[in-house]
mmCIF file of C-alpha atoms and ligand atoms in Angstrom:
data_model
loop_
_atom_site.group_PDB
_atom_site.id
_atom_site.type_symbol
_atom_site.label_atom_id
_atom_site.label_comp_id
_atom_site.label_asym_id
_atom_site.label_seq_id
_atom_site.Cartn_x
_atom_site.Cartn_y
_atom_site.Cartn_z
ATOM 1 C CA MET A 1 105.141 152.679 31.011
ATOM 2 C CA PRO A 2 105.840 150.621 27.876
ATOM 3 C CA ASP A 3 105.769 147.238 29.671
ATOM 4 C CA ALA A 4 103.026 146.141 27.190
ATOM 5 C CA THR A 5 105.050 147.225 24.251
ATOM 6 C CA PRO A 6 106.709 144.510 22.368
ATOM 7 C CA GLU A 7 110.347 144.333 22.311
ATOM 8 C CA SER A 8 112.911 142.047 20.828
ATOM 9 C CA PHE A 9 114.397 139.295 23.010
ATOM 10 C CA VAL A 10 117.560 137.641 21.427
ATOM 11 C CA GLY A 11 119.366 134.744 22.880
ATOM 12 C CA GLY A 12 120.378 131.182 22.545
ATOM 13 C CA CYS A 13 121.642 127.970 24.220
ATOM 14 C CA GLN A 14 125.030 127.444 25.531
ATOM 15 C CA CYS A 15 126.490 125.879 22.422
ATOM 16 C CA GLY A 16 124.756 128.312 19.961
ATOM 17 C CA ALA A 17 123.043 125.467 18.190
ATOM 18 C CA VAL A 18 119.615 126.929 19.321
ATOM 19 C CA ARG A 19 118.966 130.721 18.664
ATOM 20 C CA TYR A 20 115.854 132.685 19.155
ATOM 21 C CA GLN A 21 114.595 136.021 18.416
ATOM 22 C CA ILE A 22 111.279 136.865 20.055
ATOM 23 C CA ARG A 23 109.127 140.011 19.700
ATOM 24 C CA ALA A 24 107.021 140.016 22.865
ATOM 25 C CA SER A 25 106.009 141.906 25.783
ATOM 26 C CA ALA A 26 107.393 140.996 29.195
ATOM 27 C CA VAL A 27 104.672 139.728 31.602
ATOM 28 C CA ALA A 28 106.567 138.588 34.535
ATOM 29 C CA LEU A 29 110.237 138.068 35.762
ATOM 30 C CA PHE A 30 110.846 135.999 39.103
ATOM 31 C CA ALA A 31 113.262 133.769 40.865
ATOM 32 C CA CYS A 32 111.985 130.464 42.009
ATOM 33 C CA HIS A 33 113.804 128.590 44.863
ATOM 34 C CA CYS A 34 111.948 125.333 44.700
ATOM 35 C CA HIS A 35 113.786 121.983 44.509
ATOM 36 C CA GLU A 36 112.636 121.363 40.931
ATOM 37 C CA CYS A 37 114.329 124.783 39.839
ATOM 38 C CA GLN A 38 117.436 123.877 41.870
ATOM 39 C CA LYS A 39 117.593 120.492 40.093
ATOM 40 C CA GLN A 40 116.842 121.956 36.768
ATOM 41 C CA SER A 41 119.355 124.839 37.010
ATOM 42 C CA GLY A 42 122.015 122.811 38.828
ATOM 43 C CA SER A 43 122.176 125.867 41.131
ATOM 44 C CA ALA A 44 120.551 127.652 43.830
ATOM 45 C CA PHE A 45 117.387 128.837 42.016
ATOM 46 C CA GLY A 46 115.930 129.207 38.646
ATOM 47 C CA MET A 47 114.762 132.389 37.023
ATOM 48 C CA ALA A 48 111.796 132.707 34.597
ATOM 49 C CA LEU A 49 110.773 135.521 32.259
ATOM 50 C CA TRP A 50 107.272 135.212 30.973
ATOM 51 C CA LEU A 51 106.574 136.626 27.686
ATOM 52 C CA ARG A 52 103.507 137.366 25.601
ATOM 53 C CA THR A 53 104.848 136.664 22.156
ATOM 54 C CA GLU A 54 103.915 138.433 18.954
ATOM 55 C CA SER A 55 106.478 136.484 16.866
ATOM 56 C CA CYS A 56 108.842 133.697 17.709
ATOM 57 C CA ASP A 57 111.770 133.054 15.451
ATOM 58 C CA ILE A 58 113.608 129.890 16.602
ATOM 59 C CA ALA A 59 116.579 128.433 14.765
ATOM 60 C CA GLY A 60 117.947 124.966 15.701
ATOM 61 C CA GLU A 61 116.380 121.885 17.105
ATOM 62 C CA LEU A 62 114.583 121.780 20.483
ATOM 63 C CA ARG A 63 113.928 118.606 22.402
ATOM 64 C CA GLU A 64 111.084 118.453 24.951
ATOM 65 C CA TRP A 65 110.611 116.756 28.210
ATOM 66 C CA THR A 66 107.093 116.987 29.973
ATOM 67 C CA ARG A 67 107.088 117.584 33.711
ATOM 68 C CA HIS A 68 103.852 116.840 35.583
ATOM 69 C CA THR A 69 103.493 119.441 38.414
ATOM 70 C CA PRO A 70 101.916 118.559 41.829
ATOM 71 C CA GLN A 71 99.018 121.059 40.615
ATOM 72 C CA GLY A 72 98.213 118.590 37.804
ATOM 73 C CA ARG A 73 99.606 120.731 35.050
ATOM 74 C CA GLN A 74 101.920 119.795 32.396
ATOM 75 C CA MET A 75 105.154 121.762 31.864
ATOM 76 C CA ARG A 76 106.805 121.224 28.563
ATOM 77 C CA CYS A 77 110.486 121.831 29.123
ATOM 78 C CA GLN A 78 112.342 122.579 25.830
ATOM 79 C CA PHE A 79 116.139 122.266 25.594
ATOM 80 C CA CYS A 80 118.988 122.022 23.087
ATOM 81 C CA PRO A 81 119.600 118.346 22.491
ATOM 82 C CA ASN A 82 123.371 119.117 21.900
ATOM 83 C CA CYS A 83 124.325 120.989 24.998
ATOM 84 C CA GLY A 84 121.378 120.333 27.168
ATOM 85 C CA SER A 85 120.610 124.107 28.101
ATOM 86 C CA ARG A 86 116.962 124.468 29.062
ATOM 87 C CA VAL A 87 115.617 127.358 26.887
ATOM 88 C CA PHE A 88 111.783 127.514 27.177
ATOM 89 C CA HIS A 89 109.144 126.256 29.442
ATOM 90 C CA ARG A 90 105.528 126.054 28.117
ATOM 91 C CA SER A 91 102.789 125.473 30.610
ATOM 92 C CA SER A 92 100.014 127.658 29.477
ATOM 93 C CA PRO A 93 97.115 126.723 27.367
ATOM 94 C CA ASP A 94 97.688 130.120 25.821
ATOM 95 C CA PRO A 95 100.298 129.518 22.996
ATOM 96 C CA GLN A 96 101.265 133.172 23.229
ATOM 97 C CA LEU A 97 102.517 132.877 26.587
ATOM 98 C CA ILE A 98 106.007 131.226 27.108
ATOM 99 C CA SER A 99 108.442 131.260 29.887
ATOM 100 C CA ILE A 100 112.106 131.699 28.784
ATOM 101 C CA LYS A 101 115.131 130.859 30.860
ATOM 102 C CA PRO A 102 116.416 134.538 30.904
ATOM 103 C CA GLY A 103 119.896 133.366 31.470
ATOM 104 C CA THR A 104 119.898 132.486 27.790
ATOM 105 C CA LEU A 105 119.445 135.875 26.670
ATOM 106 C CA ASP A 106 122.510 137.642 25.028
ATOM 107 C CA ASP A 107 122.015 140.589 27.156
ATOM 108 C CA THR A 108 121.401 139.661 30.902
ATOM 109 C CA SER A 109 122.474 142.919 32.218
ATOM 110 C CA TRP A 110 119.026 144.099 33.021
ATOM 111 C CA LEU A 111 117.715 141.040 34.651
ATOM 112 C CA HIS A 112 116.743 141.877 38.330
ATOM 113 C CA PRO A 113 113.894 139.677 39.747
ATOM 114 C CA ARG A 114 112.002 141.713 42.334
ATOM 115 C CA THR A 115 109.878 138.587 42.948
ATOM 116 C CA HIS A 116 111.004 135.397 44.601
ATOM 117 C CA ILE A 117 108.939 132.257 45.168
ATOM 118 C CA TRP A 118 109.504 129.151 47.304
ATOM 119 C CA ARG A 119 111.532 130.855 49.984
ATOM 120 C CA SER A 120 110.768 127.898 52.118
ATOM 121 C CA SER A 121 113.247 125.857 50.184
ATOM 122 C CA ALA A 122 115.776 128.557 49.390
ATOM 123 C CA GLN A 123 119.371 128.092 50.285
ATOM 124 C CA PRO A 124 120.123 129.772 53.655
ATOM 125 C CA TRP A 125 122.732 132.124 52.276
ATOM 126 C CA VAL A 126 120.326 133.625 49.870
ATOM 127 C CA SER A 127 119.135 137.176 50.907
ATOM 128 C CA PHE A 128 116.182 138.956 49.433
ATOM 129 C CA ASP A 129 116.335 142.470 48.534
ATOM 130 C CA SER A 130 112.645 142.638 47.827
ATOM 131 C CA ASP A 131 109.503 142.522 49.910
ATOM 132 C CA CYS A 132 107.720 140.550 47.224
ATOM 133 C CA VAL A 133 108.745 137.050 48.485
ATOM 134 C CA PHE A 134 106.371 134.036 48.763
ATOM 135 C CA ASP A 135 107.137 130.991 50.869
ATOM 136 C CA GLY A 136 105.666 128.814 48.119
ATOM 137 C CA ASN A 137 103.665 129.470 45.040
ATOM 138 C CA PRO A 138 101.907 132.764 45.148
ATOM 139 C CA PRO A 139 98.217 132.548 45.767
ATOM 140 C CA ASP A 140 97.546 133.984 42.348
ATOM 141 C CA PHE A 141 99.968 134.042 39.592
ATOM 142 C CA GLN A 142 98.922 137.579 38.784
ATOM 143 C CA ALA A 143 101.146 138.391 41.732
ATOM 144 C CA LEU A 144 104.077 137.692 39.546
ATOM 145 C CA SER A 145 103.074 140.251 37.031
ATOM 146 C CA ILE A 146 105.484 142.905 36.335
ATOM 147 C CA GLN A 147 105.051 146.011 38.346
ATOM 148 C CA PRO A 148 106.367 148.753 36.171
ATOM 149 C CA ASP A 149 107.318 151.049 39.108
ATOM 150 C CA THR A 150 109.252 148.465 40.872
ATOM 151 C CA THR A 151 110.950 146.317 38.242
ATOM 152 C CA GLY A 152 113.758 147.282 35.692
ATOM 153 C CA VAL A 153 112.383 144.594 33.339
ATOM 154 C CA THR A 154 111.612 147.063 30.429
ATOM 155 C CA LYS A 155 114.678 148.025 28.666
ATOM 156 C CA GLU A 156 113.719 151.670 28.988
ATOM 157 C CA SER A 157 113.718 151.629 32.757
ATOM 158 C CA GLY A 158 116.455 148.986 33.108
ATOM 159 C CA ARG A 159 119.273 150.489 31.393
HETATM 160 ZN ZN1 ZN B 201 123.044 124.010 22.646
HETATM 161 ZN ZN1 ZN B 202 110.684 126.344 40.893
#
């Protein structure tokens, strides 16, 4: 499976002032139902696509707000100052690893998270079509790694 093969991820914020083109391999795709993600997205859950980047081409200004997580980590939350769309999260000491808000991709047709976290605070009407569901954070974030046989995250298998 080509899940370690870099591909191009292209997208931008809602107003178009921020555009990105990232060559990366996808590491994880999941939906988070925690209150922070509900607050951030203004919706029922947030989605995250973790990328191991090879090259990152970003046009436009990003502003940053740092959230301190209960685990003592710092999450740098990057957004378009014009329209407010959250675009990237950076919380890893590894600068190559970034989390993008995958709803900002131009092509969202292949996004289908098989992993859900924080079911304990999920909206009661959300149903899960997966058995990879955690009540809170997974014990090990390796659990969020993309399983090539069970996710459609690579473009080859997702289209
Ligand atoms: Zn914008
Ligand atoms: Zn969350």
